[in-house]
Tab-separated table of C-alpha atoms in Angstrom:
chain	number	residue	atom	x	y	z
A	1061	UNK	CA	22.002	4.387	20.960
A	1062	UNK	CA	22.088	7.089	18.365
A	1063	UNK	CA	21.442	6.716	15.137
A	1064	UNK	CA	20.928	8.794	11.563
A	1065	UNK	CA	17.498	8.753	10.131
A	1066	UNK	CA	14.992	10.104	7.564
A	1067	UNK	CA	11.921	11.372	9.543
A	1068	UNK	CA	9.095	12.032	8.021
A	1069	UNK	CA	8.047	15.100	10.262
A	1070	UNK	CA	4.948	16.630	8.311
A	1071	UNK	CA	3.078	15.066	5.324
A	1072	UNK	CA	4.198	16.464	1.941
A	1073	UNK	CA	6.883	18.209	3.239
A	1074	UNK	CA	11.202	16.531	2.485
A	1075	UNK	CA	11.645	14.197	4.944
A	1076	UNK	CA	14.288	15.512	7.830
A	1077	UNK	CA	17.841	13.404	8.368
A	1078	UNK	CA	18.517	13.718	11.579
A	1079	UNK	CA	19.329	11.915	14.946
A	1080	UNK	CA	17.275	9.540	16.839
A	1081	UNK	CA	17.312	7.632	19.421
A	1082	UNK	CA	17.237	3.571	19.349
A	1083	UNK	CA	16.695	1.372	21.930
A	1084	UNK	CA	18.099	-2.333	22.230
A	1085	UNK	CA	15.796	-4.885	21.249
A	1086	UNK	CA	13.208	-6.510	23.363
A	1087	UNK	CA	12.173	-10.030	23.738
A	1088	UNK	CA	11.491	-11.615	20.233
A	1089	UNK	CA	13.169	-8.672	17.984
A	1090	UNK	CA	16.176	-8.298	16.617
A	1091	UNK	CA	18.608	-4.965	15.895
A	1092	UNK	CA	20.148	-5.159	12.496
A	1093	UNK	CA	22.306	-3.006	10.998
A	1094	UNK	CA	21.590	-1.590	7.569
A	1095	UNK	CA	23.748	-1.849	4.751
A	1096	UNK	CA	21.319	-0.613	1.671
A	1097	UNK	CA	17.787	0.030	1.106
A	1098	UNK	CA	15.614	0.813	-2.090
A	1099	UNK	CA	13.570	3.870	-2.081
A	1100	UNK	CA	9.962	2.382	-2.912
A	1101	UNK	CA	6.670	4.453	-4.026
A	1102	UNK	CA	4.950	3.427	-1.338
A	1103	UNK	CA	7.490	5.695	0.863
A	1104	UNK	CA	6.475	8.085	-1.363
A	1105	UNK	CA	3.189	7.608	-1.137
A	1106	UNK	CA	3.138	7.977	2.442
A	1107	UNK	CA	5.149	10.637	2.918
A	1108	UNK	CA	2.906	12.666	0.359
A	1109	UNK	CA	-0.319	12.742	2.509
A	1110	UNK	CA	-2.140	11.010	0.454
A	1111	UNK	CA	-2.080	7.609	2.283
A	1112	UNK	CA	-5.087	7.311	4.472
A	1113	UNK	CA	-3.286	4.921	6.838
A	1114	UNK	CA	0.072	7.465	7.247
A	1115	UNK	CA	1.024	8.485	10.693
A	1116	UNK	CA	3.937	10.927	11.151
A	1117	UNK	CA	6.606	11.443	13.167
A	1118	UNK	CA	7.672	8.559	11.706
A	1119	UNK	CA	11.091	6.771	10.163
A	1120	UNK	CA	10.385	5.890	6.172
A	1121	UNK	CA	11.852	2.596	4.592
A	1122	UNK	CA	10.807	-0.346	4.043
A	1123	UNK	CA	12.873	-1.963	1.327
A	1124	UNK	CA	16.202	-2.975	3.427
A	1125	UNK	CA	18.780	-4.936	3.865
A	1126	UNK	CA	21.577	-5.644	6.655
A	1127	UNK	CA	23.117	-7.395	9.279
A	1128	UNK	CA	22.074	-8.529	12.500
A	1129	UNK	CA	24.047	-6.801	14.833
A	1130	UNK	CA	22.185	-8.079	18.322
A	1131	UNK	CA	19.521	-10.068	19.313
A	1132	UNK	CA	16.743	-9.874	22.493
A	1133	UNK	CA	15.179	-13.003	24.502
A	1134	UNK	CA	13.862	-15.826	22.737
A	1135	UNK	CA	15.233	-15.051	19.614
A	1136	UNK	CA	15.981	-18.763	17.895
A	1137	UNK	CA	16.220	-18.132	14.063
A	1138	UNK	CA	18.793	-15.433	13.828
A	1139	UNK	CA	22.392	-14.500	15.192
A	1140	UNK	CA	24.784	-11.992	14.732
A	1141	UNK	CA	26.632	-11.603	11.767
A	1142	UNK	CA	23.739	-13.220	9.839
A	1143	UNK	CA	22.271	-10.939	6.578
A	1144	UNK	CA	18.795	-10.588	6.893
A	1145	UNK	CA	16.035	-8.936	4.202
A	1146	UNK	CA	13.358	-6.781	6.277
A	1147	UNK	CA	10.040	-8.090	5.219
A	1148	UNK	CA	7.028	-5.239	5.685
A	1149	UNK	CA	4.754	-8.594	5.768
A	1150	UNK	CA	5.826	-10.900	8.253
A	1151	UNK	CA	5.661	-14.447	8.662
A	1152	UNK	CA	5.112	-16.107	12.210
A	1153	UNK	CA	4.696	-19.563	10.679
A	1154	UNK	CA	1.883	-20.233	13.581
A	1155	UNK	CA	-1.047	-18.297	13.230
A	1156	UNK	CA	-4.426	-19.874	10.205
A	1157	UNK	CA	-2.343	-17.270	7.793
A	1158	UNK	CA	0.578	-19.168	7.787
A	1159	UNK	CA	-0.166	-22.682	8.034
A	1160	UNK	CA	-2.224	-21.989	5.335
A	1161	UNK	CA	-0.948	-22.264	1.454
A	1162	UNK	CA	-3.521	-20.050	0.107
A	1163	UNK	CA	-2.247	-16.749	1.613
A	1164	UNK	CA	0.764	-15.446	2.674
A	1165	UNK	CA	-0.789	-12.549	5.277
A	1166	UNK	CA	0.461	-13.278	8.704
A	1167	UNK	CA	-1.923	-12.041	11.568
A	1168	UNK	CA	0.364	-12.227	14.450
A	1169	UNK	CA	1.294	-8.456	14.607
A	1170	UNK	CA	-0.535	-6.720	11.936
A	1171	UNK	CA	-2.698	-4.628	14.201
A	1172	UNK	CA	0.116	-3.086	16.510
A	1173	UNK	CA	2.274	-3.264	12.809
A	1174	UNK	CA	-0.351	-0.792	10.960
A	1175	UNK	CA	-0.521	1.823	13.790
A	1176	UNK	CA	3.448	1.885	13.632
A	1177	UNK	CA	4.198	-0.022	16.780
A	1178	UNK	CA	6.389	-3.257	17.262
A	1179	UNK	CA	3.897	-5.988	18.606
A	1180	UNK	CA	3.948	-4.707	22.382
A	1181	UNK	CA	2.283	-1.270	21.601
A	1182	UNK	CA	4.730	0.588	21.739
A	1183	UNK	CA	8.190	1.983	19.951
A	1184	UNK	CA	12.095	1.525	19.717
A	1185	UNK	CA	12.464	4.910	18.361
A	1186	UNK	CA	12.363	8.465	20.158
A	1187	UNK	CA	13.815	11.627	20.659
A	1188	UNK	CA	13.744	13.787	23.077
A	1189	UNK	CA	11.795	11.525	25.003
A	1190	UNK	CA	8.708	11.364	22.328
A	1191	UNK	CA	8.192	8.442	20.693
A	1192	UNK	CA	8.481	8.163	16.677
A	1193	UNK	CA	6.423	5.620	15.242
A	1194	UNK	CA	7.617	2.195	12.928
A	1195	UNK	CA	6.702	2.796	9.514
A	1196	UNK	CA	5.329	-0.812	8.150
A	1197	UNK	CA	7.625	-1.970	11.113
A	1198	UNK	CA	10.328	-1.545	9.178
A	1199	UNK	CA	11.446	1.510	9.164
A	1200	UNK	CA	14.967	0.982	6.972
A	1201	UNK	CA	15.704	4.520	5.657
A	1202	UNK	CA	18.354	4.717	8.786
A	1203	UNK	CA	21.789	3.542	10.055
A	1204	UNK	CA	19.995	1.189	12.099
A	1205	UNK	CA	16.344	-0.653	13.245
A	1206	UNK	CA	14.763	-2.533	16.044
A	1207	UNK	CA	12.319	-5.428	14.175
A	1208	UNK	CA	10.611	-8.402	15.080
A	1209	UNK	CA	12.400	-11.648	14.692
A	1210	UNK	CA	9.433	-13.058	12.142
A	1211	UNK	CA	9.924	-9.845	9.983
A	1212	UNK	CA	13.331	-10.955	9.311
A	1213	UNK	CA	14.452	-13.313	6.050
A	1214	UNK	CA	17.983	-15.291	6.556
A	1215	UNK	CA	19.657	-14.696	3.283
A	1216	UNK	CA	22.833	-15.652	1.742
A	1217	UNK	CA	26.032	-14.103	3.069
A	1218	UNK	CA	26.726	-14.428	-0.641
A	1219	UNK	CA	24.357	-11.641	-1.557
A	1220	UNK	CA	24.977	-7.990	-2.023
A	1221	UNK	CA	22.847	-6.407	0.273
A	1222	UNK	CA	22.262	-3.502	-2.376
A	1223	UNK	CA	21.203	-6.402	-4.276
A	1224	UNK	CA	18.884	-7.909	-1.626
A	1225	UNK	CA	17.135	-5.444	-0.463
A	1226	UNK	CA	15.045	-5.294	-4.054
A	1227	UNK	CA	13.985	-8.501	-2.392
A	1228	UNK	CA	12.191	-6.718	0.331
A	1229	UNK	CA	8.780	-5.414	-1.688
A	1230	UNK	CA	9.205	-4.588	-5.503
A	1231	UNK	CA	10.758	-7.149	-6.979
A	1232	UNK	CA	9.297	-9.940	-4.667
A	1233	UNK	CA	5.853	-8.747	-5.302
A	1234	UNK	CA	6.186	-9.290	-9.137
A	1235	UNK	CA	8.241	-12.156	-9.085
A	1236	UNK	CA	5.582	-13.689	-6.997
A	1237	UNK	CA	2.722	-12.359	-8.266
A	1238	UNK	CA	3.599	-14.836	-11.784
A	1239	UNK	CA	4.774	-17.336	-9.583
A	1240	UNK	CA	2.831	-17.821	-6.310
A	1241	UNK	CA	-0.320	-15.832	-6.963
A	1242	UNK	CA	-1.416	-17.103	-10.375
A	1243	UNK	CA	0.971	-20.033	-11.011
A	1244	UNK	CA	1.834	-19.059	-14.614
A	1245	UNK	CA	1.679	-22.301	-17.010
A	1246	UNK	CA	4.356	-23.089	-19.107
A	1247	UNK	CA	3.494	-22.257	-22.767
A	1248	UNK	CA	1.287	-19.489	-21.578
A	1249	UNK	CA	0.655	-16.160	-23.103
A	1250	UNK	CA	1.091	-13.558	-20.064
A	1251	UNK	CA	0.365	-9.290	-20.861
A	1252	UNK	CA	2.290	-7.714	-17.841
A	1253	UNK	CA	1.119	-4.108	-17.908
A	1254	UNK	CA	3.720	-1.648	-16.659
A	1255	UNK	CA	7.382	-1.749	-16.371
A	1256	UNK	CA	8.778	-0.352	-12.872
A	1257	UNK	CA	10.296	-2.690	-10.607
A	1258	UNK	CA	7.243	-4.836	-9.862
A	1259	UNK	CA	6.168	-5.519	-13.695
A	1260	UNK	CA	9.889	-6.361	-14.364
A	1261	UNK	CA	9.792	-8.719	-11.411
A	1262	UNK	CA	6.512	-9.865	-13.111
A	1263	UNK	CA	7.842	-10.727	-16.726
A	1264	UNK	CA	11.146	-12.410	-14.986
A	1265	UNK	CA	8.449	-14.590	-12.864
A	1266	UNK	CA	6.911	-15.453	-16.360
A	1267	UNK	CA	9.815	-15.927	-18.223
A	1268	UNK	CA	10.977	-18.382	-15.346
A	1269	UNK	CA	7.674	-20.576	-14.873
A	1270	UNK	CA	8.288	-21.083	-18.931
A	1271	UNK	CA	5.534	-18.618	-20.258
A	1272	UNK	CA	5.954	-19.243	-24.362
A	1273	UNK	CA	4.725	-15.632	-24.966
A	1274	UNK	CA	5.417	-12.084	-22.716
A	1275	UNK	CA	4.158	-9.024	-23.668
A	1276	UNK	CA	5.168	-6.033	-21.240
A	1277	UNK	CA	3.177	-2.649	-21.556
A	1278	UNK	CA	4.411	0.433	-20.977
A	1279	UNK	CA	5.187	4.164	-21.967
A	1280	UNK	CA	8.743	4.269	-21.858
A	1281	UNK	CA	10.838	2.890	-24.134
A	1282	UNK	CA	13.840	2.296	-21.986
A	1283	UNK	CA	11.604	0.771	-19.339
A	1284	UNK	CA	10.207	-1.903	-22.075
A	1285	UNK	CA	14.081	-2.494	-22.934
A	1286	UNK	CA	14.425	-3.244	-19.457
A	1287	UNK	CA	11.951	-5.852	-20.045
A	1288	UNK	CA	13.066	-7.549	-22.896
A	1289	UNK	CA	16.270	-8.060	-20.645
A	1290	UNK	CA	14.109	-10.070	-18.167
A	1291	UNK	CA	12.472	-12.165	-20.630
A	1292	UNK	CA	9.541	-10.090	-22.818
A	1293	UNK	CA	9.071	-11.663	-25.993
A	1294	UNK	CA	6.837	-8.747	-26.954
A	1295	UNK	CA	7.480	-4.993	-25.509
A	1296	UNK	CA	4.586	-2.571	-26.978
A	1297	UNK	CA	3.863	1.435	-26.398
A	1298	UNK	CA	0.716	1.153	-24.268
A	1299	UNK	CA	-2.324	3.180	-25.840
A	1300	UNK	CA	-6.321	3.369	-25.653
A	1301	UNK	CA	-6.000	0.467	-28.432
A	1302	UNK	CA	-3.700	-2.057	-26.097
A	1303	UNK	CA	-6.516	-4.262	-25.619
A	1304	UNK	CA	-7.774	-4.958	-28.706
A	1305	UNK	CA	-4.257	-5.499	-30.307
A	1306	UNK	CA	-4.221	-8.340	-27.131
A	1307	UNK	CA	-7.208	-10.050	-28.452
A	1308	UNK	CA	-6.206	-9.296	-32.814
A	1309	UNK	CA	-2.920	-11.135	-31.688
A	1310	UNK	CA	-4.442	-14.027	-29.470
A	1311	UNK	CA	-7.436	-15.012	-32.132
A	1312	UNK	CA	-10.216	-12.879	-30.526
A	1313	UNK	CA	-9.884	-14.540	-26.736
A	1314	UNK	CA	-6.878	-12.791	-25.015
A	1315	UNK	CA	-3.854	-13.650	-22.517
A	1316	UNK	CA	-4.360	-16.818	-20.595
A	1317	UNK	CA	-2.994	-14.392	-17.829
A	1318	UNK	CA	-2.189	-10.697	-17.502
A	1319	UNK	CA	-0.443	-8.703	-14.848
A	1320	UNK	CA	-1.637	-4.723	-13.167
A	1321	UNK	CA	1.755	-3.160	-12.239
A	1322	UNK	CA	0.600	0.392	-12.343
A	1323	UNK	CA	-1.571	1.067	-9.556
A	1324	UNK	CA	-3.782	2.570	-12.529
A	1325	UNK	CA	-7.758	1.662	-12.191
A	1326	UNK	CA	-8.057	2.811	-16.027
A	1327	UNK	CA	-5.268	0.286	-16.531
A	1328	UNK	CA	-6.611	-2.614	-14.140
A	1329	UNK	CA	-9.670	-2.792	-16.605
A	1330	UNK	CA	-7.374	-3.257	-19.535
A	1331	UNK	CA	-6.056	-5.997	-17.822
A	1332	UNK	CA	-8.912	-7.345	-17.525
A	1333	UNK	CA	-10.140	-6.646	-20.387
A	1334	UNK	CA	-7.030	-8.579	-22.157
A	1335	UNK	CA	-7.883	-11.789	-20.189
A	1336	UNK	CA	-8.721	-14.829	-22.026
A	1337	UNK	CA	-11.979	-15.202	-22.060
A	1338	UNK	CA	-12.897	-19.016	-20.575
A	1339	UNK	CA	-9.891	-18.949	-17.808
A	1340	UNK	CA	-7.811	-15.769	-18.350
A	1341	UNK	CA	-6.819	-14.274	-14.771
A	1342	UNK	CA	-5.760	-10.844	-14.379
A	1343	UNK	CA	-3.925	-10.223	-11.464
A	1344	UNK	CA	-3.474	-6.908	-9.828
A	1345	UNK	CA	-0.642	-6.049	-7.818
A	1346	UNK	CA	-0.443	-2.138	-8.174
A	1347	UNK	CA	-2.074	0.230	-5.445
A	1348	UNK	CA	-4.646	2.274	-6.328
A	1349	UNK	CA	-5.152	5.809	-5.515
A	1350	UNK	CA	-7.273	7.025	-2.678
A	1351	UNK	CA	-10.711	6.312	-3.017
A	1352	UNK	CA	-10.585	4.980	-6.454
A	1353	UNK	CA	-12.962	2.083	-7.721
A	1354	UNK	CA	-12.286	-0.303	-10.231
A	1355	UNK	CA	-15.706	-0.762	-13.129
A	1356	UNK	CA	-15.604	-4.158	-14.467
A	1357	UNK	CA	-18.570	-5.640	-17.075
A	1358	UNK	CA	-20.088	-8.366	-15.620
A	1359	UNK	CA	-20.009	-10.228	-18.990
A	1360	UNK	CA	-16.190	-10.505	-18.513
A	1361	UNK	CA	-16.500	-12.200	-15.305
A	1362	UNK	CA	-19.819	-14.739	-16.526
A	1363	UNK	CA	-17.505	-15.956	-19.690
A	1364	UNK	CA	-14.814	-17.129	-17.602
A	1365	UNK	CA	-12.505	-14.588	-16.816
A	1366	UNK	CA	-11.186	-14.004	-13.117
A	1367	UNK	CA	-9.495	-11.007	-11.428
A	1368	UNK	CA	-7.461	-12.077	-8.075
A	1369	UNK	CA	-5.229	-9.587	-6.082
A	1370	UNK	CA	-1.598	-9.989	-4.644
A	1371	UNK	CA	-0.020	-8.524	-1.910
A	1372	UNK	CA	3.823	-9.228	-1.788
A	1373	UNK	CA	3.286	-11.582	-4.426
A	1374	UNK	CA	2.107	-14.137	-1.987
A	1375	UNK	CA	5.558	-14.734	-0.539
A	1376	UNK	CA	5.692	-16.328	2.280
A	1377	UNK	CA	8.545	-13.912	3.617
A	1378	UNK	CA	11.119	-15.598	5.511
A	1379	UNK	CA	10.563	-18.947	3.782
A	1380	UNK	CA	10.243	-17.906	0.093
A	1381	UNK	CA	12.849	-14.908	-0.103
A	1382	UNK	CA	15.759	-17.111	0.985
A	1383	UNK	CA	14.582	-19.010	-1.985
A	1384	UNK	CA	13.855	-15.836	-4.242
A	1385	UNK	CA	17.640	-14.559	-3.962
A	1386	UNK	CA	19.196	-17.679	-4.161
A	1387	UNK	CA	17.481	-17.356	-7.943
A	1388	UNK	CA	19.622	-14.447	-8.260
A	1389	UNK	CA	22.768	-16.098	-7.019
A	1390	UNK	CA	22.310	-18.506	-9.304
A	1391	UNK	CA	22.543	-16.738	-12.238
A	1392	UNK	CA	18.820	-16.695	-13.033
A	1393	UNK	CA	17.690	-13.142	-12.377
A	1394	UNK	CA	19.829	-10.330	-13.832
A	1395	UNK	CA	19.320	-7.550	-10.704
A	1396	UNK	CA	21.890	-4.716	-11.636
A	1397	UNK	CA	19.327	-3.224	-14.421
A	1398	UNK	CA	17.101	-2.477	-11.597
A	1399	UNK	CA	19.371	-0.438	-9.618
A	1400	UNK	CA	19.367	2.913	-11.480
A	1401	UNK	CA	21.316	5.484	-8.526
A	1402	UNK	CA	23.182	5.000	-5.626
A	1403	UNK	CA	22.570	7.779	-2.951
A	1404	UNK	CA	23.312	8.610	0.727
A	1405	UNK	CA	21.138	8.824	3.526
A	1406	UNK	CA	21.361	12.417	2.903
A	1407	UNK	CA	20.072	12.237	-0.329
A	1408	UNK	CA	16.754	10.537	-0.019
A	1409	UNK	CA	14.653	13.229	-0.884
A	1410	UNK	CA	16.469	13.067	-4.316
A	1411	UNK	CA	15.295	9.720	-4.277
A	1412	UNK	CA	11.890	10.582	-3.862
A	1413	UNK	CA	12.570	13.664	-6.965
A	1414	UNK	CA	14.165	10.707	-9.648
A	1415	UNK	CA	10.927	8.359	-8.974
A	1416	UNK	CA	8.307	11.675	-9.901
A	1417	UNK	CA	10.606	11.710	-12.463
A	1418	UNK	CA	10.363	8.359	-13.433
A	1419	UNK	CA	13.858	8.287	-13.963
A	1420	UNK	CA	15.427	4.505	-13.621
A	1421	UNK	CA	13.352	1.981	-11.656
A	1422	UNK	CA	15.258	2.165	-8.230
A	1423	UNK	CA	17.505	4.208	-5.890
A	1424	UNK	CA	19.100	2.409	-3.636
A	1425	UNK	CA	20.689	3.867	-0.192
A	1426	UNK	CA	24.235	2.602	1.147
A	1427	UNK	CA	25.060	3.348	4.434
C-alpha cells in the first residue's frame, strides 16, 4: 500500500513528506494505523546528525499511537480494532531481560531494531524499489506502520490516542523513572531537575508514590508552573547555586532522591551533587550529548550516595503502559498540559522549530 510519511532523506536537512510504500505485515507483526504521535527530541536528535547511531533514508517517529488495522501469522495478543501504544523498547516476555524484574531491556530484536530493520533483517518500507529503514522500529511520523507484535501495548479503547501516545517515551520514562527505577518512598524529599515532558512525568511519579517534598528545577517559569500542576511542592529558577540551596534546605545532607531530565552532564553532577549523602540516589534519565562524560568526586559516591540510569523508566512496555494510562483514565494524571500544538503530518518540521524553541512541552500529530 501507499502511504504519507516524513522521511528523513539527509541529516540536518527538513525532513521530506512524501509517499512510500508499505508492505503487509509478516509473521509476528502487526500493521496499525496511526491516529496521533508526539514529536520527541530524540527525532530531533536524529534527524540533526548528531546521533552516532542515525541511519537515513529513514521514517522518524517514535512516540505513536493507533489502531490495529491487520495482523500477520502467529499474532496472539492483538486484533483489529484494538488501540495499541508503539513502544521503541519492546517486551518479548521470554528472553533473561524480561523474566527478569531488575530491567526492563528486552533482547529479542534489539540488534536487527538498532540498524533499522524489523527482526528478519530486513524492511516494510520502500520506494521505488529501495528500501527505507525503521527508525527505533517504530517509525510513527506516517499514516501508517508495519511493527512487531511485542512492540505493541493493548490500551484502553477509552483513551485518546493524542493522549496515549505521550505514553510511548516521554512521559513513561519519567513517570517510571520515580516509580520503577528508584521506587520513590513515601515522605521523601525528591529534586527533579528539568521540566520538559520527562521531568513532568518525573514529579507526577513522585507526587503519586507519596513523596512529602518535590522540588522541580528549571529555567522557565511556565515550565515550573507546569510542574506545580503535577504535584511540585517547590518550583525554583535553576542557577550555579541550586545545589547548595538543596543541602541549606535539607540540613546540610540533600534529597533522599533527585531526578536528571535534561540530558545536561553539567546538570547530572548537580544532581548528584544534591543527593543525600548516606542513601540519596540520583537518577539520570536525560541523553547526553555526543561524546560527553559525566566527572563525579569519588567522596560523593564513598559517603553513600548512588547514581543509577533509566531507560524508558524501566517500563516493562506492554505490561506496565496498559497500567500507566489507565492512571490517566482514572483521573490521576492531568495529560492535556502536556500537549502544547496540534499539527499535521505536513507540519512536522514546525514541530521540530517549536521544540528549538522550547516552546510548550509537546506537539502532537493527528492524522
Amino acid at each position: 500500500m501507499q502511504i504519507r510519511a516524513a522521511v528523513l532523506e539527509e541529516f540536518a536537512k527538513p525532513l521530506h513528506v512524501t509517499e512510500v510504500d508499505l508492505a503487509e505485515p509478516r509473521a509476528g507483526e502487526v500493521l496499525v494505523r496511526l491516529a496521533a504521535c508526539g514529536v520527541c527530541h530524540t527525532d530531533m536528535y536524529t534527524a540533526s546528525g548528531v546521533d552516532p547511531s542515525g541511519y537515513a533514508p529513514t521514517v522518524l517517529g517514535h512516540e505513536g499511537a493507533g489502531t490495529v488495522e491487520r495482523i500477520g501469522d502467529d499474532v496472539r495478543t492483538l486484533s483489529p480494532g484494538d488501540l495499541v501504544v508503539t513502544l521503541f523498547s519492546p517486551q518479548c516476555r521470554e528472553c533473561v531481560h524480561c523474566l527478569s524484574p531488575d530491567t526492563n531491556l528486552c533482547l529479542a530484536i534489539r540488534e536487527q531494531q538498532n540498524l533499522g530493520y524489523l527482526p528478519d533483517g530486513s524492511t516494510r518500507l520502500s520506494r521505488d524499489g529501495d528500501p527505507i529503514r525503521h527508525f527505533m522500529g517504530t517509525s510513527t511520523f506516517a499514516e501508517y506502520t508495519v511493527m512487531p507484535e511485542i512492540a505493541l501495548a493493548k490500551v484502553s479503547p477509552e483513551a485518546e490516542p493524542d493522549h496515549a501516545c505521550l505514553f510511548a517515551c516521554g512521559l513513561s520514562t519519567g513517570l517510571g523513572a520515580a516509580m520503577n527505577t528508584a521506587k520513590v518512598k513515601p515522605g521523601s524529599t525528591c529534586v527533579v531537575f528539568g521540566a520538559g515532558m520527562v521531568g513532568l512525568g518525573a514529579v507526577a511519579g513522585c507526587r503519586l508514590q507519596g513523596a512529602e517534598r518535590i522540588i522541580c528545577v528549571d529555567l522557565s517559569a511556565d515550565r515550573l508552573e507546569l510542574a506545580r500542576g503535577q504535584g511540585a511542592t517547590d518550583v525554583w529558577v535553576g542557577d550555579e547555586n541550586t545545589v547548595q540551596r538543596v543541602l541549606d534546605e535539607t540540613g546540610g545532607f540533600g534529597a533522599d532522591y533527585t531526578f536528571e531530565a535534561t540530558g545536561l552532564v553539567a546538570v547530572m553532577r548537580q544532581a548528584v551533587e544534591a543527593a543525600r549523602m548516606g542513601w540519596g540516589l540520583c537518577t539520570v534519565a536525560g541523553v547526553a550529548g555526543r561524546g560527553e562524560t559525566l566527572d563525579v568526586i569519588p567522596r560523593l559516591l564513598i559517603t553513600g550516595r548512588r547514581i543509577c540510569g533509566s531507560s524508558f523508566g524501566g517500563v516493562k512496555g506492554r505490561d506496565q503502559v496498559p497500567e500507566l494510562v489507565q492512571l490517566y483514565l482514572d483521573g490521576k494524571l492531568d495529560i492535556d498540559p502536556f500537549i502544547s500544538h496540534r499539527i499535521t503530518l505536513d507540519e512536522v518540521n514546525t514541530g521540530f522549530d517549536l521544540m528549538e524553541l522550547q516552546d510548550g512541552i509537546r506537539s502532537v500529530i493527528s492524522f
